[in-house]
mmCIF file with all atom_site columns, C-alpha atoms in Angstrom:
data_model
loop_
_atom_site.group_PDB
_atom_site.id
_atom_site.type_symbol
_atom_site.label_atom_id
_atom_site.label_alt_id
_atom_site.label_comp_id
_atom_site.label_asym_id
_atom_site.label_entity_id
_atom_site.label_seq_id
_atom_site.pdbx_PDB_ins_code
_atom_site.Cartn_x
_atom_site.Cartn_y
_atom_site.Cartn_z
_atom_site.occupancy
_atom_site.B_iso_or_equiv
_atom_site.pdbx_formal_charge
_atom_site.auth_seq_id
_atom_site.auth_comp_id
_atom_site.auth_asym_id
_atom_site.auth_atom_id
_atom_site.pdbx_PDB_model_num
ATOM 1   C CA . MET Z 1 1   ? -14.055 -1.592  -22.808 1.00 58.00 ? 1   MET Z CA 1
ATOM 2   C CA . SER Z 1 2   ? -12.339 -1.490  -19.402 1.00 66.00 ? 2   SER Z CA 1
ATOM 3   C CA . ARG Z 1 3   ? -14.612 0.272   -16.952 1.00 86.00 ? 3   ARG Z CA 1
ATOM 4   C CA . ILE Z 1 4   ? -11.703 1.250   -14.746 1.00 89.00 ? 4   ILE Z CA 1
ATOM 5   C CA . GLY Z 1 5   ? -9.504  2.348   -17.661 1.00 88.00 ? 5   GLY Z CA 1
ATOM 6   C CA . ARG Z 1 6   ? -12.236 4.560   -19.136 1.00 90.00 ? 6   ARG Z CA 1
ATOM 7   C CA . LYS Z 1 7   ? -12.793 6.529   -15.943 1.00 92.00 ? 7   LYS Z CA 1
ATOM 8   C CA . PRO Z 1 8   ? -11.055 9.929   -15.990 1.00 93.00 ? 8   PRO Z CA 1
ATOM 9   C CA . ILE Z 1 9   ? -8.660  10.733  -13.126 1.00 93.00 ? 9   ILE Z CA 1
ATOM 10  C CA . PRO Z 1 10  ? -9.427  14.092  -11.471 1.00 94.00 ? 10  PRO Z CA 1
ATOM 11  C CA . VAL Z 1 11  ? -6.220  16.090  -10.906 1.00 93.00 ? 11  VAL Z CA 1
ATOM 12  C CA . PRO Z 1 12  ? -6.359  18.703  -8.111  1.00 93.00 ? 12  PRO Z CA 1
ATOM 13  C CA . SER Z 1 13  ? -4.859  22.127  -8.834  1.00 92.00 ? 13  SER Z CA 1
ATOM 14  C CA . SER Z 1 14  ? -2.005  21.480  -6.344  1.00 92.00 ? 14  SER Z CA 1
ATOM 15  C CA . VAL Z 1 15  ? -0.781  18.471  -8.375  1.00 93.00 ? 15  VAL Z CA 1
ATOM 16  C CA . THR Z 1 16  ? 1.377   18.580  -11.499 1.00 93.00 ? 16  THR Z CA 1
ATOM 17  C CA . VAL Z 1 17  ? 1.588   15.590  -13.834 1.00 93.00 ? 17  VAL Z CA 1
ATOM 18  C CA . THR Z 1 18  ? 4.372   15.078  -16.377 1.00 93.00 ? 18  THR Z CA 1
ATOM 19  C CA . VAL Z 1 19  ? 3.813   12.393  -19.017 1.00 93.00 ? 19  VAL Z CA 1
ATOM 20  C CA . GLU Z 1 20  ? 6.773   11.024  -20.967 1.00 91.00 ? 20  GLU Z CA 1
ATOM 21  C CA . PRO Z 1 21  ? 6.703   8.056   -23.383 1.00 88.00 ? 21  PRO Z CA 1
ATOM 22  C CA . GLU Z 1 22  ? 7.668   5.502   -20.689 1.00 92.00 ? 22  GLU Z CA 1
ATOM 23  C CA . VAL Z 1 23  ? 7.322   7.401   -17.393 1.00 94.00 ? 23  VAL Z CA 1
ATOM 24  C CA . VAL Z 1 24  ? 4.535   9.259   -15.592 1.00 94.00 ? 24  VAL Z CA 1
ATOM 25  C CA . ARG Z 1 25  ? 5.714   11.695  -12.908 1.00 95.00 ? 25  ARG Z CA 1
ATOM 26  C CA . VAL Z 1 26  ? 3.334   13.170  -10.350 1.00 94.00 ? 26  VAL Z CA 1
ATOM 27  C CA . SER Z 1 27  ? 4.292   15.855  -7.837  1.00 94.00 ? 27  SER Z CA 1
ATOM 28  C CA . GLY Z 1 28  ? 2.089   17.389  -5.179  1.00 93.00 ? 28  GLY Z CA 1
ATOM 29  C CA . PRO Z 1 29  ? 2.051   18.799  -1.660  1.00 94.00 ? 29  PRO Z CA 1
ATOM 30  C CA . ARG Z 1 30  ? 3.214   15.519  -0.072  1.00 92.00 ? 30  ARG Z CA 1
ATOM 31  C CA . GLY Z 1 31  ? 6.090   14.816  -2.479  1.00 92.00 ? 31  GLY Z CA 1
ATOM 32  C CA . ASN Z 1 32  ? 6.895   13.252  -5.851  1.00 94.00 ? 32  ASN Z CA 1
ATOM 33  C CA . LEU Z 1 33  ? 6.134   9.830   -7.328  1.00 94.00 ? 33  LEU Z CA 1
ATOM 34  C CA . GLU Z 1 34  ? 6.995   8.275   -10.667 1.00 93.00 ? 34  GLU Z CA 1
ATOM 35  C CA . GLU Z 1 35  ? 5.893   5.079   -12.356 1.00 94.00 ? 35  GLU Z CA 1
ATOM 36  C CA . ARG Z 1 36  ? 6.948   3.383   -15.574 1.00 94.00 ? 36  ARG Z CA 1
ATOM 37  C CA . LYS Z 1 37  ? 4.230   2.738   -18.128 1.00 93.00 ? 37  LYS Z CA 1
ATOM 38  C CA . ASN Z 1 38  ? 3.987   0.826   -21.381 1.00 92.00 ? 38  ASN Z CA 1
ATOM 39  C CA . ARG Z 1 39  ? 4.652   2.928   -24.498 1.00 91.00 ? 39  ARG Z CA 1
ATOM 40  C CA . ALA Z 1 40  ? 1.432   1.671   -26.123 1.00 92.00 ? 40  ALA Z CA 1
ATOM 41  C CA . ILE Z 1 41  ? -0.836  3.086   -23.388 1.00 93.00 ? 41  ILE Z CA 1
ATOM 42  C CA . GLU Z 1 42  ? -1.474  6.785   -23.814 1.00 92.00 ? 42  GLU Z CA 1
ATOM 43  C CA . VAL Z 1 43  ? -1.984  9.188   -20.891 1.00 92.00 ? 43  VAL Z CA 1
ATOM 44  C CA . VAL Z 1 44  ? -3.359  12.623  -21.845 1.00 92.00 ? 44  VAL Z CA 1
ATOM 45  C CA . GLN Z 1 45  ? -4.050  15.606  -19.587 1.00 91.00 ? 45  GLN Z CA 1
ATOM 46  C CA . GLU Z 1 46  ? -7.166  17.599  -20.440 1.00 88.00 ? 46  GLU Z CA 1
ATOM 47  C CA . ASP Z 1 47  ? -8.795  20.397  -18.413 1.00 87.00 ? 47  ASP Z CA 1
ATOM 48  C CA . GLY Z 1 48  ? -7.982  19.216  -14.879 1.00 88.00 ? 48  GLY Z CA 1
ATOM 49  C CA . GLN Z 1 49  ? -8.205  15.490  -15.523 1.00 92.00 ? 49  GLN Z CA 1
ATOM 50  C CA . LEU Z 1 50  ? -6.143  12.637  -16.937 1.00 92.00 ? 50  LEU Z CA 1
ATOM 51  C CA . LEU Z 1 51  ? -7.465  10.245  -19.566 1.00 93.00 ? 51  LEU Z CA 1
ATOM 52  C CA . VAL Z 1 52  ? -5.884  6.843   -20.195 1.00 93.00 ? 52  VAL Z CA 1
ATOM 53  C CA . SER Z 1 53  ? -6.445  5.203   -23.585 1.00 92.00 ? 53  SER Z CA 1
ATOM 54  C CA . ARG Z 1 54  ? -5.257  2.069   -25.375 1.00 92.00 ? 54  ARG Z CA 1
ATOM 55  C CA . PRO Z 1 55  ? -4.450  1.550   -29.066 1.00 92.00 ? 55  PRO Z CA 1
ATOM 56  C CA . THR Z 1 56  ? -6.232  -1.790  -29.698 1.00 92.00 ? 56  THR Z CA 1
ATOM 57  C CA . ASP Z 1 57  ? -8.522  -4.289  -27.997 1.00 91.00 ? 57  ASP Z CA 1
ATOM 58  C CA . ARG Z 1 58  ? -5.821  -6.974  -27.777 1.00 92.00 ? 58  ARG Z CA 1
ATOM 59  C CA . ALA Z 1 59  ? -5.722  -8.795  -24.437 1.00 91.00 ? 59  ALA Z CA 1
ATOM 60  C CA . GLU Z 1 60  ? -2.394  -7.325  -23.324 1.00 92.00 ? 60  GLU Z CA 1
ATOM 61  C CA . HIS Z 1 61  ? -3.540  -3.763  -24.090 1.00 92.00 ? 61  HIS Z CA 1
ATOM 62  C CA . ARG Z 1 62  ? -6.813  -4.334  -22.236 1.00 91.00 ? 62  ARG Z CA 1
ATOM 63  C CA . ALA Z 1 63  ? -4.891  -5.567  -19.191 1.00 90.00 ? 63  ALA Z CA 1
ATOM 64  C CA . LEU Z 1 64  ? -2.421  -2.667  -19.262 1.00 92.00 ? 64  LEU Z CA 1
ATOM 65  C CA . HIS Z 1 65  ? -5.215  -0.103  -19.727 1.00 92.00 ? 65  HIS Z CA 1
ATOM 66  C CA . GLY Z 1 66  ? -6.890  -0.628  -16.353 1.00 92.00 ? 66  GLY Z CA 1
ATOM 67  C CA . LEU Z 1 67  ? -3.538  -1.218  -14.627 1.00 93.00 ? 67  LEU Z CA 1
ATOM 68  C CA . THR Z 1 68  ? -2.033  2.052   -15.845 1.00 94.00 ? 68  THR Z CA 1
ATOM 69  C CA . ARG Z 1 69  ? -5.125  4.032   -14.891 1.00 94.00 ? 69  ARG Z CA 1
ATOM 70  C CA . SER Z 1 70  ? -5.126  2.529   -11.368 1.00 95.00 ? 70  SER Z CA 1
ATOM 71  C CA . LEU Z 1 71  ? -1.401  3.192   -10.857 1.00 94.00 ? 71  LEU Z CA 1
ATOM 72  C CA . VAL Z 1 72  ? -1.667  6.825   -11.988 1.00 94.00 ? 72  VAL Z CA 1
ATOM 73  C CA . ALA Z 1 73  ? -4.811  7.405   -9.874  1.00 95.00 ? 73  ALA Z CA 1
ATOM 74  C CA . ASN Z 1 74  ? -3.005  5.969   -6.830  1.00 95.00 ? 74  ASN Z CA 1
ATOM 75  C CA . MET Z 1 75  ? -0.033  8.263   -7.453  1.00 95.00 ? 75  MET Z CA 1
ATOM 76  C CA . VAL Z 1 76  ? -2.327  11.322  -7.614  1.00 94.00 ? 76  VAL Z CA 1
ATOM 77  C CA . GLU Z 1 77  ? -4.051  10.247  -4.380  1.00 95.00 ? 77  GLU Z CA 1
ATOM 78  C CA . GLY Z 1 78  ? -0.681  9.507   -2.758  1.00 94.00 ? 78  GLY Z CA 1
ATOM 79  C CA . VAL Z 1 79  ? 0.793   12.974  -3.336  1.00 95.00 ? 79  VAL Z CA 1
ATOM 80  C CA . THR Z 1 80  ? -2.404  14.713  -2.155  1.00 95.00 ? 80  THR Z CA 1
ATOM 81  C CA . VAL Z 1 81  ? -3.677  12.769  0.881   1.00 95.00 ? 81  VAL Z CA 1
ATOM 82  C CA . GLY Z 1 82  ? -1.314  9.769   1.167   1.00 94.00 ? 82  GLY Z CA 1
ATOM 83  C CA . PHE Z 1 83  ? -2.055  6.202   2.257   1.00 96.00 ? 83  PHE Z CA 1
ATOM 84  C CA . THR Z 1 84  ? -2.280  4.578   5.669   1.00 97.00 ? 84  THR Z CA 1
ATOM 85  C CA . LYS Z 1 85  ? -2.473  1.000   6.882   1.00 96.00 ? 85  LYS Z CA 1
ATOM 86  C CA . THR Z 1 86  ? -3.210  0.052   10.500  1.00 97.00 ? 86  THR Z CA 1
ATOM 87  C CA . LEU Z 1 87  ? -1.963  -3.110  12.181  1.00 97.00 ? 87  LEU Z CA 1
ATOM 88  C CA . GLU Z 1 88  ? -3.233  -4.555  15.468  1.00 96.00 ? 88  GLU Z CA 1
ATOM 89  C CA . ILE Z 1 89  ? -1.024  -6.617  17.767  1.00 96.00 ? 89  ILE Z CA 1
ATOM 90  C CA . GLN Z 1 90  ? -2.685  -9.225  19.983  1.00 95.00 ? 90  GLN Z CA 1
ATOM 91  C CA . GLY Z 1 91  ? -0.994  -11.425 22.558  1.00 93.00 ? 91  GLY Z CA 1
ATOM 92  C CA . VAL Z 1 92  ? 0.329   -11.196 26.098  1.00 94.00 ? 92  VAL Z CA 1
ATOM 93  C CA . GLY Z 1 93  ? 3.516   -9.117  26.133  1.00 93.00 ? 93  GLY Z CA 1
ATOM 94  C CA . TYR Z 1 94  ? 3.354   -8.342  22.414  1.00 96.00 ? 94  TYR Z CA 1
ATOM 95  C CA . ARG Z 1 95  ? 3.935   -4.646  21.785  1.00 95.00 ? 95  ARG Z CA 1
ATOM 96  C CA . ALA Z 1 96  ? 5.476   -2.081  19.462  1.00 96.00 ? 96  ALA Z CA 1
ATOM 97  C CA . GLN Z 1 97  ? 7.460   1.046   20.161  1.00 95.00 ? 97  GLN Z CA 1
ATOM 98  C CA . LEU Z 1 98  ? 9.185   3.713   18.106  1.00 95.00 ? 98  LEU Z CA 1
ATOM 99  C CA . LYS Z 1 99  ? 12.984  3.984   18.168  1.00 94.00 ? 99  LYS Z CA 1
ATOM 100 C CA . GLY Z 1 100 ? 13.665  7.229   16.304  1.00 93.00 ? 100 GLY Z CA 1
ATOM 101 C CA . ARG Z 1 101 ? 12.032  6.746   12.881  1.00 93.00 ? 101 ARG Z CA 1
ATOM 102 C CA . ASP Z 1 102 ? 12.205  2.947   13.121  1.00 95.00 ? 102 ASP Z CA 1
ATOM 103 C CA . LEU Z 1 103 ? 9.922   0.428   14.803  1.00 95.00 ? 103 LEU Z CA 1
ATOM 104 C CA . GLU Z 1 104 ? 10.837  -2.134  17.442  1.00 96.00 ? 104 GLU Z CA 1
ATOM 105 C CA . LEU Z 1 105 ? 8.499   -5.067  18.088  1.00 95.00 ? 105 LEU Z CA 1
ATOM 106 C CA . ALA Z 1 106 ? 8.382   -7.362  21.119  1.00 95.00 ? 106 ALA Z CA 1
ATOM 107 C CA . LEU Z 1 107 ? 6.672   -10.502 19.786  1.00 95.00 ? 107 LEU Z CA 1
ATOM 108 C CA . GLY Z 1 108 ? 7.481   -13.244 22.285  1.00 94.00 ? 108 GLY Z CA 1
ATOM 109 C CA . TYR Z 1 109 ? 10.865  -14.047 20.760  1.00 94.00 ? 109 TYR Z CA 1
ATOM 110 C CA . SER Z 1 110 ? 14.077  -13.965 22.826  1.00 96.00 ? 110 SER Z CA 1
ATOM 111 C CA . HIS Z 1 111 ? 15.004  -10.702 21.083  1.00 96.00 ? 111 HIS Z CA 1
ATOM 112 C CA . PRO Z 1 112 ? 13.246  -7.538  19.889  1.00 96.00 ? 112 PRO Z CA 1
ATOM 113 C CA . VAL Z 1 113 ? 12.433  -7.388  16.155  1.00 95.00 ? 113 VAL Z CA 1
ATOM 114 C CA . PRO Z 1 114 ? 13.620  -4.108  14.537  1.00 96.00 ? 114 PRO Z CA 1
ATOM 115 C CA . ILE Z 1 115 ? 11.863  -2.788  11.402  1.00 95.00 ? 115 ILE Z CA 1
ATOM 116 C CA . LYS Z 1 116 ? 13.649  -0.009  9.495   1.00 95.00 ? 116 LYS Z CA 1
ATOM 117 C CA . ALA Z 1 117 ? 11.476  2.734   8.005   1.00 94.00 ? 117 ALA Z CA 1
ATOM 118 C CA . PRO Z 1 118 ? 12.269  3.043   4.280   1.00 93.00 ? 118 PRO Z CA 1
ATOM 119 C CA . GLU Z 1 119 ? 12.414  6.419   2.561   1.00 92.00 ? 119 GLU Z CA 1
ATOM 120 C CA . GLY Z 1 120 ? 8.976   8.071   2.466   1.00 91.00 ? 120 GLY Z CA 1
ATOM 121 C CA . ILE Z 1 121 ? 7.396   5.832   5.141   1.00 94.00 ? 121 ILE Z CA 1
ATOM 122 C CA . GLU Z 1 122 ? 6.616   6.904   8.666   1.00 95.00 ? 122 GLU Z CA 1
ATOM 123 C CA . PHE Z 1 123 ? 5.380   4.832   11.602  1.00 96.00 ? 123 PHE Z CA 1
ATOM 124 C CA . GLU Z 1 124 ? 2.989   5.914   14.336  1.00 95.00 ? 124 GLU Z CA 1
ATOM 125 C CA . VAL Z 1 125 ? 2.337   3.983   17.541  1.00 96.00 ? 125 VAL Z CA 1
ATOM 126 C CA . PRO Z 1 126 ? -0.700  5.579   19.240  1.00 96.00 ? 126 PRO Z CA 1
ATOM 127 C CA . GLN Z 1 127 ? -0.808  2.667   21.702  1.00 95.00 ? 127 GLN Z CA 1
ATOM 128 C CA . PRO Z 1 128 ? 1.587   -0.282  22.170  1.00 95.00 ? 128 PRO Z CA 1
ATOM 129 C CA . THR Z 1 129 ? -0.783  -2.708  20.408  1.00 95.00 ? 129 THR Z CA 1
ATOM 130 C CA . ARG Z 1 130 ? -1.455  -0.582  17.318  1.00 96.00 ? 130 ARG Z CA 1
ATOM 131 C CA . VAL Z 1 131 ? 0.893   0.471   14.500  1.00 96.00 ? 131 VAL Z CA 1
ATOM 132 C CA . ILE Z 1 132 ? -0.046  2.973   11.790  1.00 97.00 ? 132 ILE Z CA 1
ATOM 133 C CA . ILE Z 1 133 ? 2.018   3.028   8.596   1.00 97.00 ? 133 ILE Z CA 1
ATOM 134 C CA . LYS Z 1 134 ? 1.828   6.211   6.504   1.00 96.00 ? 134 LYS Z CA 1
ATOM 135 C CA . GLY Z 1 135 ? 3.310   7.069   3.132   1.00 95.00 ? 135 GLY Z CA 1
ATOM 136 C CA . ASN Z 1 136 ? 2.736   8.396   -0.378  1.00 94.00 ? 136 ASN Z CA 1
ATOM 137 C CA . SER Z 1 137 ? 3.166   5.139   -2.303  1.00 94.00 ? 137 SER Z CA 1
ATOM 138 C CA . LYS Z 1 138 ? 0.321   2.643   -1.883  1.00 95.00 ? 138 LYS Z CA 1
ATOM 139 C CA . GLN Z 1 139 ? 2.625   -0.204  -2.899  1.00 95.00 ? 139 GLN Z CA 1
ATOM 140 C CA . VAL Z 1 140 ? 5.361   0.583   -0.356  1.00 95.00 ? 140 VAL Z CA 1
ATOM 141 C CA . VAL Z 1 141 ? 2.855   1.116   2.483   1.00 96.00 ? 141 VAL Z CA 1
ATOM 142 C CA . GLY Z 1 142 ? 1.223   -2.258  1.764   1.00 96.00 ? 142 GLY Z CA 1
ATOM 143 C CA . GLU Z 1 143 ? 4.588   -3.992  1.408   1.00 96.00 ? 143 GLU Z CA 1
ATOM 144 C CA . ILE Z 1 144 ? 5.891   -2.704  4.755   1.00 96.00 ? 144 ILE Z CA 1
ATOM 145 C CA . ALA Z 1 145 ? 2.592   -3.669  6.439   1.00 96.00 ? 145 ALA Z CA 1
ATOM 146 C CA . ALA Z 1 146 ? 2.961   -7.192  5.005   1.00 97.00 ? 146 ALA Z CA 1
ATOM 147 C CA . ILE Z 1 147 ? 6.585   -7.422  6.218   1.00 96.00 ? 147 ILE Z CA 1
ATOM 148 C CA . ILE Z 1 148 ? 5.545   -6.378  9.750   1.00 96.00 ? 148 ILE Z CA 1
ATOM 149 C CA . ARG Z 1 149 ? 2.593   -8.819  9.765   1.00 96.00 ? 149 ARG Z CA 1
ATOM 150 C CA . LYS Z 1 150 ? 4.904   -11.606 8.579   1.00 97.00 ? 150 LYS Z CA 1
ATOM 151 C CA . GLN Z 1 151 ? 7.003   -11.286 11.754  1.00 96.00 ? 151 GLN Z CA 1
ATOM 152 C CA . ARG Z 1 152 ? 4.188   -12.957 13.720  1.00 96.00 ? 152 ARG Z CA 1
ATOM 153 C CA . PRO Z 1 153 ? 1.069   -13.748 11.626  1.00 96.00 ? 153 PRO Z CA 1
ATOM 154 C CA . PRO Z 1 154 ? -2.151  -14.369 13.572  1.00 95.00 ? 154 PRO Z CA 1
ATOM 155 C CA . GLU Z 1 155 ? -2.539  -17.986 14.615  1.00 94.00 ? 155 GLU Z CA 1
ATOM 156 C CA . PRO Z 1 156 ? -5.960  -19.690 14.618  1.00 95.00 ? 156 PRO Z CA 1
ATOM 157 C CA . TYR Z 1 157 ? -5.945  -21.236 18.133  1.00 93.00 ? 157 TYR Z CA 1
ATOM 158 C CA . LYS Z 1 158 ? -5.419  -18.279 20.467  1.00 92.00 ? 158 LYS Z CA 1
ATOM 159 C CA . GLY Z 1 159 ? -5.586  -15.489 17.883  1.00 91.00 ? 159 GLY Z CA 1
ATOM 160 C CA . LYS Z 1 160 ? -2.181  -14.134 18.910  1.00 95.00 ? 160 LYS Z CA 1
ATOM 161 C CA . GLY Z 1 161 ? -0.101  -12.236 16.382  1.00 96.00 ? 161 GLY Z CA 1
ATOM 162 C CA . ILE Z 1 162 ? -0.147  -9.172  14.139  1.00 96.00 ? 162 ILE Z CA 1
ATOM 163 C CA . ARG Z 1 163 ? -3.189  -8.578  11.952  1.00 96.00 ? 163 ARG Z CA 1
ATOM 164 C CA . TYR Z 1 164 ? -4.516  -5.837  9.709   1.00 96.00 ? 164 TYR Z CA 1
ATOM 165 C CA . GLN Z 1 165 ? -7.204  -3.676  11.276  1.00 95.00 ? 165 GLN Z CA 1
ATOM 166 C CA . GLY Z 1 166 ? -10.547 -5.378  10.717  1.00 94.00 ? 166 GLY Z CA 1
ATOM 167 C CA . GLU Z 1 167 ? -8.952  -8.646  9.523   1.00 93.00 ? 167 GLU Z CA 1
ATOM 168 C CA . TYR Z 1 168 ? -10.966 -11.727 10.445  1.00 95.00 ? 168 TYR Z CA 1
ATOM 169 C CA . VAL Z 1 169 ? -8.949  -14.661 11.730  1.00 93.00 ? 169 VAL Z CA 1
ATOM 170 C CA . ALA Z 1 170 ? -10.787 -17.997 11.494  1.00 93.00 ? 170 ALA Z CA 1
ATOM 171 C CA . ARG Z 1 171 ? -10.537 -19.578 14.958  1.00 92.00 ? 171 ARG Z CA 1
ATOM 172 C CA . LYS Z 1 172 ? -10.086 -23.293 15.471  1.00 93.00 ? 172 LYS Z CA 1
ATOM 173 C CA . VAL Z 1 173 ? -11.037 -25.484 18.403  1.00 92.00 ? 173 VAL Z CA 1
ATOM 174 C CA . GLY Z 1 174 ? -8.023  -27.024 20.145  1.00 88.00 ? 174 GLY Z CA 1
ATOM 175 C CA . LYS Z 1 175 ? -7.608  -30.737 20.832  1.00 87.00 ? 175 LYS Z CA 1
ATOM 176 C CA . ARG Z 1 176 ? -10.156 -32.234 23.188  1.00 81.00 ? 176 ARG Z CA 1
ATOM 177 C CA . ALA Z 1 177 ? -9.354  -34.733 25.926  1.00 69.00 ? 177 ALA Z CA 1
#
């Protein structure tokens, strides 16, 4: 049995969950989220917690069981506390600044790189070399962080570029004379 799928999801009193045959909707203090689910996987709300169950032990049901539980748990966490991802910028002259809700990056190109903030995502720039991405949806926060990192991924020789906070970049020795 899936260890993740079996685990009940605690639902705080400030969160309401609506389960339909193909959609799970979660609304809380930070907003609303909805996610499609497979009809075969059953989500039941019992005394302040959600239980996810599967009909059979077939491989596809086993896979969907843990997946559905993780997605619903992330939605509950998203509408209560939200998700954040921090990026660090390293390199001479590399910096970020806010332009309204959007982000503008100076990454050593001949032009600034603008990043639009999608609905439900907000950027914070506590210092020019650090960007904090906040939002309710774990998927969207991670996707935007990946898009920003892709603008100038860390390179192994000087370590310049955009990296996730705490990311280890394997350094290489340059050519020797």
